[in-house]
Amino acid sequence: MNYSSAFIPTLREVPADAVIASHRLMFRAGLLRKLANGLFTYLPLGLRSFRKVEQIIRDEMNAAGALEIKPSVVVPAELWKESGRWDAMGESLLRVKNRLDNDFVVSPTAEEAFTATVRDELSSYRQLPVNLYQINTKFRDEIRPRYGVMRGREFTMKDAYSWHADDKSLDETYTAMGRAYRRIFKRCGLSVIPVKADSGAMGGSGSEEFMVESEVGDNTLILCKKCDYAANVEKADCASDYSKETGTNTPPYEKIDTPNIKTIDELCTFLKTEPKNFIKTLIYRAVNVELDLSSAPGCSKLDRKKPSTDAPEVYPVAYFAVAIRGDLDVNEVKLASILKASEAALATDSDVERLTGAPVGFAGPVGLANLPLIIDNTVTGMSNAVTGALAKDLHYKNVSYERDFEAWIVEDIRTVKAGDNCSVCGGELYTKMGNELGHIFKLGYKYTKSMNVSYLDENGKSQIPTMGCYGIGVDRTLASVIEEHNDEAGIVWPMSIAPYHVIIVPIKYDGEAKTAADKLAGELANNGIEVLLDDRGERPGVKFNDADLLGIPFRVVIGDKGLAASPAQIEIKRRNEKENRNVDLDKAAAELTEKIREELAQLNA
Ligand code: ATP
Ligand code: MG
């Protein structure tokens, strides 16, 4: 391809909102333009690299036994009503109407569309397992699209879904998908960190996210300094640092006046003690709770809804008291997962007053009547603790778990922090910020039950299949490749994703240099090497800068001086190296071809 006809509008200036390298470089190197907030156009150079990421994903999905299909992006609302997500999804779901006033969604993900397709075709256990995928457009009306294609509103996702007769078969496919993901990211030249992830509200039983380290990542990763433990903070656990104190003679709990004191810090100063001696009690509001609350204190009169015949009953809103040791924080994702809720967040001040009879800051587990109490494991080890006394300006001291209050649920709900100890090896935990590129997930029966999928087993008995799902963001993966591979001059593409393998830069595109450049380009193209030939009448300095900005792995410079030598010479430079090398013109095609093939083979190994 000749540069002058390749439509590569490079830029000196970058958009003011481009704060990360990939966003800046995708604009500067002419890969991408913005159409509107969160909506982009890939230009020819950008699309070449995008297609390479897609193709790597496709190769590995096919190799792992998944089959590609192409469903429509616009899906009838009925399917989303069956699964319950028409109501549960909230504002990020783009709902549209057609001319007949029928509702549709523009797919943000495709569990419903795939499940409906399989439901219509599945009859016998002999057809299982099924593993289908697409590489297709998604739309999510993100509140804050940012960092270019890292978080767009329209983007491309590879999403695969699998159906199985039993957990063993699901485990096999889940493991194969995890293996394929590791290969995909390696082939893209990416260092990913697979982490344990939350599988909560979806009702699943296993989940792994594939993260890249990023200063602007929205995920906190918890990693162990000693072993390979790695988890999203939403899921992370740690070694226990509590135990029931035995043998201590705890005096009965008693009320203490704590005038105008609300925060734990103020209370610590007032009582000359430490946060870890407090039982912090917070009131949470959870939405779309699927946990059975019929036996939960204070929950008997809650409204329930049933999204579809086979779907579990859902409590649209429910409140809970949550108690944890005062030096720790509640992990809202763990909490939501325990409640099988789509979300759990702190209740408003007025809700707290209404439910506890006291202003914010005085909630406590003792005497709490009309709220189910969920406590973190750490609280079970506490005696002689300080808690709110459910009345303004009053606390209790010498409170002990079990003697003075009981819990409805005892679980791990703490947020793990740097400095905590690893639950596997006891090593010290530390944190990194990460960006999620992919996610594999054992979904279980959530969609197959609510959408009535069934098959006949060997005995002719009707059964419901279990399900897995597996997603990768194509755009985010591409942007992450640039994040990991760039320098002050521009992009430094790994060979597998580079839009072209070689850029040929004749100092002047005429005379002998033109003949030599055209010939070399032709030879390379015959060998299957992708070549960009800079045929522009620009100064050499401009062409070199653009070659660096574009990040093409090999640059070949052809000048009259080298051509006049005997034998004729050209200069080859690797984008990630400083030194030029002189190579005989007539050996150049063979040498470049071999090096490029070697590099591709290494990445693909
Ligand atoms: P996030 O937490 O970043 O919003 P998610 O957990 O909602 O992502 P999934 O539903 O697991 O995302 O989607 C699978 C993949 O799709 C993600 O791992 C990510 O690579 C990609 N993805 C999700 N949302 C976006 C977006 N707004 N823009 C670009 N890629 C996205
Ligand atoms: Mg995810």
XYZ file of C-alpha atoms and ligand atoms in Angstrom:
637
model
C 0.000 0.000 0.000
C 1.277 3.443 -0.883
C 1.178 5.907 1.981
C -0.226 8.700 -0.193
C -3.389 6.697 -0.868
C -3.732 5.003 2.537
C -5.809 7.715 4.259
C -3.637 8.091 7.356
C -4.483 11.523 8.786
C -1.827 11.879 11.499
C -2.161 14.702 14.010
C 0.223 16.846 16.026
C -2.489 17.985 18.409
C -4.587 15.549 20.389
C -8.089 15.966 21.823
C -8.064 17.584 25.271
C -9.869 14.599 26.850
C -7.204 12.136 25.656
C -5.397 11.541 28.938
C -4.008 8.062 28.330
C -1.382 7.029 25.795
C -3.574 4.722 23.722
C -6.306 7.348 23.341
C -3.774 10.010 22.290
C -1.898 7.698 19.944
C -4.968 6.239 18.262
C -5.913 9.796 17.268
C -2.397 11.026 16.499
C -1.454 8.022 14.378
C -4.674 8.312 12.369
C -6.240 5.051 13.601
C -9.421 6.508 14.992
C -11.759 9.497 14.994
C -14.613 10.425 17.297
C -18.144 10.686 15.952
C -19.773 11.634 19.257
C -19.224 10.942 22.937
C -18.357 7.233 23.210
C -18.899 6.643 19.474
C -15.928 6.212 17.161
C -14.871 5.533 13.595
C -11.913 3.278 12.949
C -9.928 4.635 10.008
C -8.184 2.210 7.606
C -4.965 1.814 9.610
C -6.845 1.334 12.883
C -9.210 -1.158 11.310
C -6.296 -3.289 10.067
C -5.051 -3.742 13.631
C -8.583 -4.173 14.956
C -9.169 -7.009 12.466
C -5.949 -8.694 13.572
C -7.116 -8.731 17.188
C -10.469 -10.116 16.021
C -8.737 -12.792 13.958
C -6.542 -13.934 16.836
C -9.623 -14.226 19.019
C -11.477 -16.099 16.258
C -8.573 -18.535 15.683
C -8.331 -19.374 19.353
C -12.090 -19.710 19.837
C -12.251 -22.071 16.856
C -9.252 -24.023 18.144
C -10.971 -24.401 21.515
C -14.057 -25.846 19.838
C -16.384 -22.828 19.912
C -18.505 -22.177 16.810
C -19.093 -18.733 15.368
C -22.621 -17.499 14.652
C -23.991 -14.063 13.837
C -27.184 -13.086 15.623
C -28.870 -9.724 15.121
C -27.756 -6.864 17.347
C -31.330 -5.636 17.831
C -33.266 -8.108 19.985
C -36.997 -8.227 20.853
C -37.733 -6.988 24.375
C -39.773 -10.133 25.098
C -36.580 -12.170 25.493
C -35.209 -9.643 27.980
C -38.508 -9.701 29.853
C -38.275 -13.499 30.119
C -34.850 -13.290 31.731
C -35.929 -10.446 33.996
C -33.236 -8.108 32.695
C -35.612 -5.734 30.860
C -36.356 -4.339 34.348
C -33.100 -5.180 36.103
C -30.654 -3.624 33.648
C -31.260 0.040 34.329
C -30.230 2.979 32.219
C -27.291 1.438 30.395
C -29.695 -0.684 28.304
C -30.637 1.057 25.059
C -34.350 0.398 24.525
C -35.821 1.252 21.134
C -39.238 1.029 19.500
C -40.048 0.141 15.902
C -42.831 1.697 13.755
C -45.372 -0.732 15.239
C -44.508 0.473 18.728
C -42.831 -2.829 19.634
C -39.948 -2.727 22.124
C -36.431 -3.873 21.310
C -33.025 -3.676 22.933
C -29.731 -2.927 21.257
C -27.618 -5.779 22.670
C -25.250 -4.813 25.481
C -24.503 -8.550 25.829
C -26.307 -11.541 24.387
C -27.248 -14.218 26.917
C -30.907 -13.864 25.902
C -30.409 -13.972 22.122
C -28.090 -16.991 22.302
C -30.207 -18.835 24.850
C -33.331 -18.336 22.727
C -31.509 -19.705 19.677
C -30.340 -22.800 21.534
C -33.703 -23.295 23.238
C -35.368 -23.622 19.834
C -32.911 -26.255 18.586
C -32.081 -28.295 21.679
C -33.969 -31.524 22.263
C -31.552 -34.266 23.267
C -28.576 -34.700 25.588
C -26.717 -35.913 22.493
C -26.522 -32.300 21.263
C -24.668 -31.138 24.387
C -22.326 -29.492 25.050
C -22.892 -26.547 22.692
C -20.427 -23.658 22.597
C -21.320 -20.709 20.331
C -19.758 -17.291 19.918
C -20.010 -14.063 17.968
C -17.713 -11.107 17.431
C -20.265 -8.369 17.209
C -21.364 -4.832 18.025
C -22.575 -4.059 21.533
C -24.162 -0.923 22.880
C -24.115 0.228 26.504
C -25.277 3.706 27.351
C -22.350 4.238 29.734
C -22.775 7.237 32.057
C -19.201 8.295 31.546
C -17.585 7.020 28.354
C -13.864 7.703 28.673
C -10.322 6.889 27.609
C -11.329 6.545 23.970
C -12.387 3.052 22.968
C -11.426 1.680 26.404
C -14.911 2.628 27.560
C -17.078 3.464 24.615
C -20.839 3.323 24.252
C -20.713 1.266 21.081
C -17.972 -1.346 21.029
C -17.203 -4.820 19.740
C -17.221 -7.823 21.999
C -16.422 -11.433 21.412
C -19.007 -13.213 23.494
C -19.318 -16.965 23.758
C -21.971 -18.985 25.566
C -21.995 -22.679 26.340
C -24.651 -25.192 27.475
C -23.978 -28.426 29.326
C -25.672 -31.464 30.773
C -23.598 -31.314 33.951
C -21.027 -29.335 35.936
C -18.179 -31.535 34.787
C -18.813 -30.635 31.170
C -19.166 -26.942 32.084
C -15.848 -27.127 33.974
C -14.145 -28.566 30.899
C -15.355 -25.821 28.590
C -14.668 -23.122 31.192
C -11.101 -24.391 31.519
C -10.669 -24.567 27.735
C -11.930 -20.976 27.389
C -9.526 -19.820 30.113
C -6.675 -21.493 28.243
C -7.773 -19.882 24.956
C -7.878 -16.457 26.663
C -4.324 -16.836 27.935
C -3.226 -17.646 24.380
C -5.181 -14.777 22.852
C -3.572 -12.185 25.114
C -0.113 -13.676 24.677
C -0.508 -13.552 20.891
C -1.512 -9.893 21.182
C 1.705 -9.213 23.090
C -0.198 -8.399 26.283
C 0.786 -9.179 29.866
C -2.498 -10.074 31.505
C -3.193 -10.940 35.104
C -5.972 -13.516 35.475
C -7.829 -12.831 38.726
C -10.598 -14.518 40.656
C -13.751 -12.496 40.174
C -17.185 -12.048 41.650
C -19.858 -14.293 40.218
C -22.513 -13.178 42.678
C -25.805 -11.835 41.485
C -25.703 -13.861 38.271
C -25.989 -16.939 40.442
C -22.829 -18.451 39.034
C -20.237 -20.578 40.723
C -16.924 -19.533 39.188
C -15.526 -16.530 37.444
C -12.178 -15.241 36.276
C -11.301 -11.826 34.862
C -8.318 -11.077 32.641
C -6.803 -7.773 33.692
C -4.035 -5.530 32.442
C -2.296 -3.245 34.866
C -3.382 0.357 34.311
C -3.119 3.569 36.279
C -6.602 4.474 35.124
C -8.062 0.993 35.598
C -11.381 0.838 37.437
C -10.530 -2.394 39.197
C -8.462 -2.891 42.312
C -6.537 -6.130 42.155
C -5.307 -7.893 45.270
C -2.091 -9.826 44.735
C 0.155 -11.864 47.011
C 3.858 -11.088 47.337
C 4.659 -14.753 47.964
C 2.335 -16.919 45.887
C 0.273 -16.462 42.720
C -2.952 -15.551 44.512
C -4.686 -12.814 42.514
C -8.253 -11.597 42.883
C -10.436 -8.634 42.091
C -10.971 -6.773 45.384
C -14.686 -7.430 44.839
C -13.965 -11.097 45.411
C -10.685 -11.142 47.379
C -10.493 -12.860 50.741
C -7.669 -12.929 53.269
C -6.339 -15.027 56.117
C -8.464 -14.655 59.249
C -7.135 -12.247 61.842
C -9.766 -12.857 64.499
C -10.705 -15.577 66.909
C -13.266 -15.885 69.623
C -11.691 -14.665 72.832
C -12.119 -17.402 75.367
C -11.676 -17.295 79.083
C -12.135 -13.549 79.299
C -14.659 -12.534 81.819
C -16.777 -9.993 80.010
C -18.821 -7.745 82.236
C -22.431 -7.135 81.157
C -22.868 -4.533 78.457
C -23.841 -1.064 79.610
C -24.970 2.225 78.138
C -22.544 5.120 77.872
C -23.328 8.739 77.078
C -21.489 9.919 73.984
C -22.800 13.433 73.442
C -22.375 14.873 69.918
C -20.168 12.001 68.842
C -20.874 10.390 65.524
C -17.774 9.045 63.861
C -15.647 6.141 64.998
C -12.625 8.453 65.144
C -14.376 10.846 67.524
C -15.522 7.918 69.596
C -11.984 6.497 69.744
C -10.637 9.747 71.124
C -13.522 10.005 73.572
C -13.175 6.435 74.877
C -9.388 6.246 74.440
C -9.644 3.088 72.383
C -9.067 1.842 68.806
C -11.432 1.281 65.851
C -10.870 -2.475 65.988
C -12.769 -2.566 69.279
C -15.944 -1.226 67.653
C -18.690 -3.078 65.942
C -19.526 -0.761 63.073
C -23.153 -1.171 61.993
C -24.353 0.159 58.658
C -27.768 0.088 57.042
C -27.888 -1.087 53.433
C -30.559 -0.856 50.784
C -30.439 -3.736 48.312
C -32.366 -3.973 45.060
C -33.656 -7.034 43.201
C -32.888 -9.407 46.052
C -33.301 -13.057 45.080
C -32.352 -14.518 48.458
C -35.389 -15.938 50.263
C -36.269 -13.362 52.920
C -39.394 -15.054 54.258
C -37.566 -15.989 57.486
C -35.562 -12.781 57.735
C -36.480 -10.550 60.690
C -38.381 -7.489 59.554
C -38.799 -8.718 55.967
C -42.062 -10.663 56.123
C -44.205 -7.970 54.506
C -41.913 -7.113 51.618
C -43.259 -6.917 48.074
C -42.212 -9.762 45.857
C -42.221 -10.028 42.100
C -41.844 -12.913 39.704
C -40.274 -11.856 36.391
C -41.376 -15.060 34.632
C -42.921 -18.384 35.568
C -39.715 -20.220 36.281
C -37.670 -17.291 37.545
C -37.112 -17.013 41.280
C -39.131 -14.483 43.246
C -37.444 -11.146 43.540
C -37.767 -8.542 46.287
C -37.453 -5.221 44.437
C -36.116 -3.409 47.544
C -35.023 -4.638 50.974
C -33.012 -3.169 53.868
C -30.372 -4.866 55.984
C -28.142 -4.033 58.935
C -24.551 -5.009 58.336
C -22.013 -5.182 61.156
C -18.254 -5.367 60.790
C -15.168 -4.728 62.941
C -14.572 -0.971 63.151
C -11.209 -0.962 61.377
C -12.633 -2.706 58.292
C -14.871 -1.740 55.387
C -17.854 -3.580 53.974
C -17.383 -4.958 50.478
C -20.641 -4.083 48.745
C -20.103 -6.582 45.939
C -19.664 -9.444 48.420
C -22.757 -8.209 50.232
C -24.808 -8.049 47.018
C -23.580 -11.501 46.122
C -24.689 -12.951 49.492
C -28.104 -11.339 49.028
C -28.258 -12.405 45.374
C -29.054 -8.760 44.734
C -28.202 -6.696 41.690
C -26.899 -3.936 43.948
C -26.376 -3.052 47.614
C -25.645 0.518 48.695
C -25.775 2.521 51.924
C -29.302 3.591 52.841
C -30.114 7.298 52.969
C -30.016 9.173 56.295
C -33.790 9.305 56.478
C -34.070 5.556 55.821
C -31.538 4.938 58.613
C -33.569 7.052 61.048
C -36.811 5.384 60.067
C -35.397 1.863 60.419
C -33.208 2.204 63.520
C -35.109 4.916 65.357
C -31.859 6.858 65.734
C -29.904 9.310 63.630
C -27.001 8.088 61.500
C -24.039 7.042 63.645
C -25.904 5.203 66.395
C -26.925 1.950 64.771
C -25.872 -1.198 66.587
C -26.697 -4.906 66.681
C -28.066 -5.046 70.236
C -31.843 -4.809 70.361
C -32.143 -4.342 66.618
C -35.648 -5.620 65.927
C -36.894 -4.817 62.491
C -33.881 -5.444 60.269
C -32.108 -8.686 59.324
C -28.560 -8.518 60.688
C -25.671 -9.677 58.541
C -22.289 -9.744 60.253
C -18.787 -10.130 58.981
C -16.854 -13.139 60.319
C -14.613 -10.824 62.328
C -17.531 -9.804 64.541
C -17.860 -13.377 65.824
C -14.521 -12.922 67.555
C -15.564 -9.778 69.408
C -16.316 -9.326 73.084
C -16.024 -6.127 75.114
C -16.897 -4.212 71.970
C -18.366 -0.736 71.630
C -21.505 -0.339 69.483
C -24.220 2.203 68.778
C -27.185 1.911 71.169
C -29.946 2.758 68.659
C -30.517 6.139 70.304
C -29.028 9.587 69.813
C -25.813 10.221 71.779
C -25.769 6.733 73.274
C -23.440 3.766 72.811
C -22.985 0.425 74.532
C -19.725 -0.954 75.829
C -18.760 -4.533 76.728
C -20.917 -5.947 73.965
C -20.231 -9.592 73.034
C -21.331 -11.532 69.996
C -23.821 -14.281 70.724
C -24.279 -13.321 74.366
C -25.802 -9.932 73.506
C -26.989 -10.337 69.927
C -27.319 -12.927 67.200
C -26.929 -12.606 63.479
C -29.159 -13.764 60.639
C -26.160 -14.366 58.389
C -22.452 -14.657 59.250
C -20.193 -14.309 56.211
C -16.996 -12.830 54.841
C -18.006 -9.313 53.782
C -14.812 -7.368 54.454
C -12.883 -5.415 51.842
C -9.378 -6.841 51.701
C -6.595 -4.226 51.870
C -2.884 -4.035 51.113
C -1.064 -5.421 54.142
C -3.649 -8.123 54.906
C -2.394 -11.691 54.703
C -2.968 -14.127 51.859
C -5.631 -16.773 52.507
C -3.555 -19.330 50.595
C -0.002 -18.895 51.892
C -0.130 -16.177 54.551
C 2.091 -13.862 52.466
C 1.564 -10.113 52.438
C -1.074 -8.834 50.028
C -0.616 -5.731 47.867
C -2.753 -3.910 45.310
C -2.581 -2.842 41.661
C -5.090 -1.018 39.510
C -6.321 -2.988 36.523
C -8.478 -2.804 33.443
C -10.685 -5.750 32.532
C -10.130 -7.135 29.027
C -12.024 -10.362 29.357
C -14.208 -12.340 31.659
C -15.123 -16.015 31.867
C -18.047 -17.029 33.949
C -19.969 -20.095 35.079
C -23.518 -18.831 34.855
C -25.314 -21.911 36.080
C -29.063 -22.064 35.499
C -29.991 -18.376 35.625
C -30.940 -18.030 31.956
C -31.783 -21.608 31.150
C -34.329 -21.704 34.004
C -35.893 -18.308 33.456
C -36.049 -18.842 29.693
C -37.297 -22.441 29.923
C -34.508 -24.292 28.133
C -34.710 -28.062 28.405
C -33.581 -31.296 26.799
C -34.258 -34.996 27.282
C -31.567 -37.000 29.086
C -30.579 -40.648 28.390
C -33.656 -41.789 30.288
C -36.033 -39.573 28.372
C -36.392 -37.260 31.362
C -36.608 -33.506 30.856
C -33.551 -31.619 32.189
C -32.348 -28.037 32.275
C -28.812 -27.393 30.937
C -26.248 -25.387 32.874
C -24.471 -22.518 31.163
C -21.207 -20.594 30.883
C -20.354 -17.273 29.244
C -17.077 -15.813 28.045
C -16.450 -12.226 26.867
C -13.553 -10.203 25.487
C -13.645 -6.529 24.514
C -11.957 -6.247 21.115
C -11.531 -2.447 21.225
C -10.275 -2.462 24.791
C -7.804 -5.217 23.956
C -6.487 -3.217 20.985
C -6.149 -0.037 23.074
C -4.372 -2.037 25.786
C -1.839 -3.313 23.251
C -0.961 0.341 22.529
C -0.894 1.136 26.271
C 1.698 -1.577 26.779
C 3.682 -0.903 23.594
C 4.548 2.746 23.067
C 7.301 5.293 23.655
C 7.623 9.079 23.435
C 7.753 8.911 19.617
C 4.621 6.825 19.123
C 3.244 3.295 18.986
C 5.591 0.268 19.034
C 3.349 -2.475 17.637
C 3.932 -6.128 18.388
C 4.266 -7.889 15.023
C 0.953 -9.748 15.423
C -1.176 -6.586 15.692
C 0.831 -4.119 13.588
C -1.250 -2.691 10.722
C 1.745 -3.337 8.420
C 4.926 -5.309 9.095
C 7.291 -3.059 7.164
C 7.362 0.596 6.203
C 9.668 1.417 3.292
C 10.884 4.991 3.353
C 12.714 6.108 0.205
C 14.607 9.339 1.021
C 13.244 10.589 -2.287
C 10.685 8.561 -4.174
C 12.172 8.869 -7.638
C 14.920 7.498 -9.845
C 16.846 4.466 -8.591
C 15.437 4.753 -5.084
C 11.891 4.467 -6.453
C 12.834 1.426 -8.564
C 14.505 -0.257 -5.558
C 11.615 0.591 -3.188
C 8.955 -0.705 -5.593
C 10.909 -3.891 -6.213
C 11.454 -4.597 -2.507
C 7.790 -3.872 -1.741
C 6.760 -6.303 -4.478
C 9.076 -9.053 -3.233
C 7.887 -8.681 0.340
C 4.239 -8.664 -0.726
C 4.855 -11.892 -2.659
C 6.091 -13.432 0.585
C 2.877 -12.406 2.358
C 4.543 -9.509 4.199
C 2.382 -6.403 4.644
C 4.153 -3.303 3.398
C 3.460 0.412 3.583
C 5.533 2.376 1.095
C 6.046 6.036 1.966
C 5.774 7.529 -1.501
C 5.031 11.047 -0.235
C 7.073 14.046 -1.273
C 7.724 14.953 2.386
C 11.121 15.740 3.921
C 12.894 12.637 5.308
C 12.557 13.950 8.885
C 8.766 14.119 8.546
C 8.631 10.615 7.089
C 10.826 9.198 9.877
C 8.690 10.838 12.550
C 5.532 9.455 11.006
C 7.072 5.989 10.739
C 7.851 6.136 14.463
C 4.388 7.471 15.324
C 2.687 4.710 13.310
C 4.851 2.150 15.055
C 5.396 -0.233 12.113
C 7.847 -2.900 13.407
C 10.447 -2.646 10.581
C 11.539 0.550 8.843
C 13.562 0.298 5.658
C 15.297 3.452 4.439
C 16.408 3.583 0.810
C 18.727 6.410 -0.246
C 20.917 7.163 -3.239
C 24.120 6.894 -1.182
C 23.430 3.325 -0.097
C 22.285 2.330 -3.539
C 25.554 3.653 -5.021
C 27.606 1.287 -2.826
C 28.635 -2.081 -4.122
C 26.726 -4.195 -3.447
C 23.793 -1.745 -3.060
C 22.800 -1.139 0.572
C 19.626 -0.222 2.399
C 19.085 0.538 6.110
C 16.844 -1.581 8.289
C 15.732 -0.435 11.724
C 13.547 -2.244 14.206
C 11.015 0.196 15.744
C 12.011 -0.835 19.273
C 15.769 -0.551 18.660
C 17.956 2.497 18.223
C 20.495 1.195 15.707
C 20.199 1.095 11.942
C 21.712 -1.853 10.141
C 23.015 -1.822 6.576
C 21.774 -4.787 4.567
C 22.459 -5.748 0.960
C 19.492 -4.645 -1.098
C 19.170 -7.997 -2.824
C 19.156 -9.882 0.498
C 16.716 -7.536 2.215
C 13.453 -9.226 1.212
C 14.616 -12.667 2.342
C 16.034 -11.370 5.626
C 12.963 -9.312 6.526
C 10.612 -12.141 5.610
C 12.484 -14.571 7.801
C 12.640 -12.218 10.785
C 8.949 -11.326 10.562
C 7.869 -14.940 10.215
C 10.054 -15.885 13.180
C 8.563 -13.169 15.335
C 5.011 -14.081 14.404
C 5.731 -17.730 15.083
C 7.129 -16.856 18.490
C 4.079 -14.810 19.459
C 1.763 -17.519 18.192
C 3.647 -20.403 19.800
P -16.662 -2.983 32.992
O -16.603 -3.474 34.403
O -15.377 -2.454 32.476
O -17.833 -2.080 32.724
P -18.087 -5.325 32.409
O -17.689 -6.218 33.508
O -19.393 -4.651 32.436
O -16.935 -4.252 32.120
P -18.538 -7.528 30.653
O -20.002 -7.458 30.655
O -17.859 -8.589 31.428
O -17.940 -6.099 31.031
O -18.061 -7.490 29.131
C -16.975 -8.234 28.608
C -15.900 -7.331 28.072
O -16.411 -6.285 27.236
C -15.141 -6.574 29.131
O -14.167 -7.400 29.703
C -14.527 -5.427 28.344
O -13.333 -5.834 27.702
C -15.569 -5.161 27.295
N -16.357 -3.953 27.620
C -17.355 -3.829 28.498
N -17.860 -2.585 28.507
C -17.154 -1.888 27.584
C -17.202 -0.545 27.093
N -18.090 0.321 27.565
N -16.313 -0.178 26.141
C -15.422 -1.053 25.643
N -15.340 -2.334 26.057
C -16.185 -2.754 27.008
Mg -17.041 -8.220 33.652
